[in-house]
PDB file of C-alpha atoms in Angstrom:
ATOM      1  CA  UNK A 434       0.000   0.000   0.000  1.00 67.00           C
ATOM      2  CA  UNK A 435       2.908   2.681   0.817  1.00 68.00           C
ATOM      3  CA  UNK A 436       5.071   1.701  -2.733  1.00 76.00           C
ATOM      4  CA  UNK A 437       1.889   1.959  -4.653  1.00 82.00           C
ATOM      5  CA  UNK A 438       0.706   5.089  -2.689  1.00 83.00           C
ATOM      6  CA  UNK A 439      -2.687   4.045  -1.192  1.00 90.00           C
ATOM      7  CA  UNK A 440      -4.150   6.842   1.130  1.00 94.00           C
ATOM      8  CA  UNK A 441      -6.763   4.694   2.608  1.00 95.00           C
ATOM      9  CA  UNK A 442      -7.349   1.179   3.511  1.00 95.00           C
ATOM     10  CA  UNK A 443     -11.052  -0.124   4.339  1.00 94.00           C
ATOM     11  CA  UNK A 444     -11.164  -3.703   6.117  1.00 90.00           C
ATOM     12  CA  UNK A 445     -13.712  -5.543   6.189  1.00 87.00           C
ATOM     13  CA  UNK A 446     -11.749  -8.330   8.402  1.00 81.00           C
ATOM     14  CA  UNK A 447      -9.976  -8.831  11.723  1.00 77.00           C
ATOM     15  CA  UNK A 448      -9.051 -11.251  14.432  1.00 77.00           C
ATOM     16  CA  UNK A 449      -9.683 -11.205  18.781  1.00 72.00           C
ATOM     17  CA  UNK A 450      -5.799 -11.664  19.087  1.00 71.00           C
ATOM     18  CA  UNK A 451      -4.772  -8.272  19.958  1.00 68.00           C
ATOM     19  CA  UNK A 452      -0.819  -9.326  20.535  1.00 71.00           C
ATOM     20  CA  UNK A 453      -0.186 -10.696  17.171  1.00 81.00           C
ATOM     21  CA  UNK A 454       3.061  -8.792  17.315  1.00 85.00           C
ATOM     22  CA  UNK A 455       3.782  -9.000  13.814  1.00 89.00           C
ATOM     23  CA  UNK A 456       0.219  -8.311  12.806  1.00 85.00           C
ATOM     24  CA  UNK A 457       0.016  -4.806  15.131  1.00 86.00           C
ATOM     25  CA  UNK A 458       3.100  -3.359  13.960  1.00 90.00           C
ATOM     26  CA  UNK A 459       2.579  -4.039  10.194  1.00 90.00           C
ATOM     27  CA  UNK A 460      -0.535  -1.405  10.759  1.00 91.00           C
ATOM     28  CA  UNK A 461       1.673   0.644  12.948  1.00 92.00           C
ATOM     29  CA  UNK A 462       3.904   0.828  10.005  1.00 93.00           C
ATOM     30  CA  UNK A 463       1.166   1.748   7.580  1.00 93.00           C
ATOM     31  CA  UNK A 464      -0.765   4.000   9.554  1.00 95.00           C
ATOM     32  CA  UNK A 465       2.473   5.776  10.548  1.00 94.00           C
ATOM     33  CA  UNK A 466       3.344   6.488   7.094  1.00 93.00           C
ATOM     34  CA  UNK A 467      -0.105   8.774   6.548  1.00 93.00           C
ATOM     35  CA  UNK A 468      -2.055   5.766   5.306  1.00 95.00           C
ATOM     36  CA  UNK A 469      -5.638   5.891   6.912  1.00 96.00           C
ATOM     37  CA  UNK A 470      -6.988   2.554   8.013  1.00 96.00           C
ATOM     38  CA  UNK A 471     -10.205   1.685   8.801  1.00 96.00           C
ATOM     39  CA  UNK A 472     -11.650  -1.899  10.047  1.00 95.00           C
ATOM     40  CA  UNK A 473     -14.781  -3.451  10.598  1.00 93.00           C
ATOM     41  CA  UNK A 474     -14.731  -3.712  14.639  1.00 92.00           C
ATOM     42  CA  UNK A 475     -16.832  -7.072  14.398  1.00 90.00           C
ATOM     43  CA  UNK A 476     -19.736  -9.238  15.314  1.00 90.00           C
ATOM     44  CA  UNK A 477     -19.118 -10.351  18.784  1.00 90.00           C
ATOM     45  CA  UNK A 478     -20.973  -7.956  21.038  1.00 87.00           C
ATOM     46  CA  UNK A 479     -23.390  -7.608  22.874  1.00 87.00           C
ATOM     47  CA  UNK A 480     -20.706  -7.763  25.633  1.00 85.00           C
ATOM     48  CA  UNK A 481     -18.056  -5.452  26.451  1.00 81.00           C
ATOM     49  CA  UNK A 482     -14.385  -6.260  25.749  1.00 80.00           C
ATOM     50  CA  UNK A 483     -15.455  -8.134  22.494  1.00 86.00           C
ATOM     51  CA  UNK A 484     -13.487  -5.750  19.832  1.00 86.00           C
ATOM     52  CA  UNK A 485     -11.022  -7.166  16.780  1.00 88.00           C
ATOM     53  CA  UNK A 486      -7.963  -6.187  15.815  1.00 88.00           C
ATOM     54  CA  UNK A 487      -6.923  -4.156  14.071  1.00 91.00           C
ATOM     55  CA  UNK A 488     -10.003  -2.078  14.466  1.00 91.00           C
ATOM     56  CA  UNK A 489      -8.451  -1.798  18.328  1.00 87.00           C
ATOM     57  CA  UNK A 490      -5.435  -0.167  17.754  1.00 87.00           C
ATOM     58  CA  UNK A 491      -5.996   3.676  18.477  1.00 86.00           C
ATOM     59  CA  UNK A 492      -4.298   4.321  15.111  1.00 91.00           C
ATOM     60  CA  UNK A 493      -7.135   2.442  13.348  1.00 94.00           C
ATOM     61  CA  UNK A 494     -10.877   3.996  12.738  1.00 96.00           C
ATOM     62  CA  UNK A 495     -13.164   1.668  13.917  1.00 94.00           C
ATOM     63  CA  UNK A 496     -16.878   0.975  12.496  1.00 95.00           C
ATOM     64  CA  UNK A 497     -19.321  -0.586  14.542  1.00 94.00           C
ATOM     65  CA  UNK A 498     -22.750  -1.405  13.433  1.00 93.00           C
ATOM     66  CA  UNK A 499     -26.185   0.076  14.131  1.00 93.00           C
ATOM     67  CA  UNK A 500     -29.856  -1.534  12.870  1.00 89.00           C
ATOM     68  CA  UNK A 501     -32.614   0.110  11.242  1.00 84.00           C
ATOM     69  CA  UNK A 502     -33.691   2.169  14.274  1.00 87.00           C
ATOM     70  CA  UNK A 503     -29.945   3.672  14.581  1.00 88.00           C
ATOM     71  CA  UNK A 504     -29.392   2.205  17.220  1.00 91.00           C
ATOM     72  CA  UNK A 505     -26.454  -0.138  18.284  1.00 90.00           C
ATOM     73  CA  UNK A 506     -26.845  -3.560  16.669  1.00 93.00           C
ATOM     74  CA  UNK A 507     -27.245  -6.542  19.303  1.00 92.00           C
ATOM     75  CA  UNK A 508     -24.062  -7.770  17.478  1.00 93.00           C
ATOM     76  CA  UNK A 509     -21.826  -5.286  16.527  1.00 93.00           C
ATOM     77  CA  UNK A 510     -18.699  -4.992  19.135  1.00 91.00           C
ATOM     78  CA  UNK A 511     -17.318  -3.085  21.533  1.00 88.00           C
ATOM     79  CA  UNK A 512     -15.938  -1.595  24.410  1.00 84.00           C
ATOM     80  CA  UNK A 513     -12.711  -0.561  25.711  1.00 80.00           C
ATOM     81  CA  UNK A 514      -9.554  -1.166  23.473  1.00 78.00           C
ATOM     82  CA  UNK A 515      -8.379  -4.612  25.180  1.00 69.00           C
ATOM     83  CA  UNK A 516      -4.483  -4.332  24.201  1.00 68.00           C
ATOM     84  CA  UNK A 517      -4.346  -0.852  25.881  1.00 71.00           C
ATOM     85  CA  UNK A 518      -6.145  -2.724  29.026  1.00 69.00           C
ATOM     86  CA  UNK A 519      -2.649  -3.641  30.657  1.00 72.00           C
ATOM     87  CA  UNK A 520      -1.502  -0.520  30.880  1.00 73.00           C
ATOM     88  CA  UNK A 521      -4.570   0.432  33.433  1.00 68.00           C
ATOM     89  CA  UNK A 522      -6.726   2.293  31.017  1.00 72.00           C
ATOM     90  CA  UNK A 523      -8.395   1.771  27.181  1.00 76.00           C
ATOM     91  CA  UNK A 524     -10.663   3.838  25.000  1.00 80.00           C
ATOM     92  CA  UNK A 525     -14.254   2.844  23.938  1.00 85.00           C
ATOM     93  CA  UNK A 526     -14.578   1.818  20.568  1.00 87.00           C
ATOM     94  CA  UNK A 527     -16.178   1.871  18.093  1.00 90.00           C
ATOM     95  CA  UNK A 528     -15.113   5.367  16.474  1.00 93.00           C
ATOM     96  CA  UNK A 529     -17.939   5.230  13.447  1.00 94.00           C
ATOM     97  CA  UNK A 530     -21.000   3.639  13.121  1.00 94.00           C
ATOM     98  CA  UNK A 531     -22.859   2.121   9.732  1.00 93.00           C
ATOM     99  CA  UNK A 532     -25.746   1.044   8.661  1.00 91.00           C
ATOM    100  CA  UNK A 533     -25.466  -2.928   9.195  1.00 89.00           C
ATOM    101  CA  UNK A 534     -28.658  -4.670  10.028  1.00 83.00           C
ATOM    102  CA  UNK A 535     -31.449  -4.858   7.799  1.00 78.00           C
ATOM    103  CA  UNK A 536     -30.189  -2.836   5.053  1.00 78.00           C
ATOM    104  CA  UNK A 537     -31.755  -2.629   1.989  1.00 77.00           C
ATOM    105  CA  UNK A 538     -29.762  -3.310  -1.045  1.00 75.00           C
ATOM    106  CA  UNK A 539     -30.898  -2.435  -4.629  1.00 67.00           C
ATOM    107  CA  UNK A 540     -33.389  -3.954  -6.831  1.00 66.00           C
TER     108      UNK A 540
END
């Protein structure tokens, strides 16, 4: 994405294993070098604590889902960043929501 010069990468995938080392700082290293990343944050909830990497990572825009009624889908995740958790503190996620429940596509 950097060589080709990519400003933005959308994911639409992820992982609960926030301390895949290698994983974490290959997006460090892209989102570092001005790329914008942004990752689905997953379909785990209801429960706190139930966010994917990368959409964790603080350097990574996170979109949760929300149904018909704009309101948080029963599925979409979220909660506090878990691979900050150690250090005594995280950040709620997700940043962004979208439309992801009951959406209508064309006809």
């Amino acid at each position: 994405a950097m060589l080709s010069g990519v400003n933005i990468i959308n994911l639409s995938i992820g992982g609960p294993d926030y301390l895949d080392q290698p994983f974490v700082e290959k997006v460090w290293e892209v989102t570092s070098s001005g790329v914008l990343l942004i990752s689905a944050i997953g379909n785990d909830g209801p429960l706190y604590g139930t966010l994917n990497n990368p959409a964790d990572q603080s350097d990574v825009i996170g979109v949760g889902g929300i149904d018909d009624n704009s309101a948080l889908a029963s599925f979409s995740s979220r909660g506090m960043t878990a691979w900050e958790l150690p250090l005594g503190s995280g950040r709620i996620k997700p940043d962004i929501m979208a439309y992801s429940k009951d959406v209508q596509g064309s006809k």
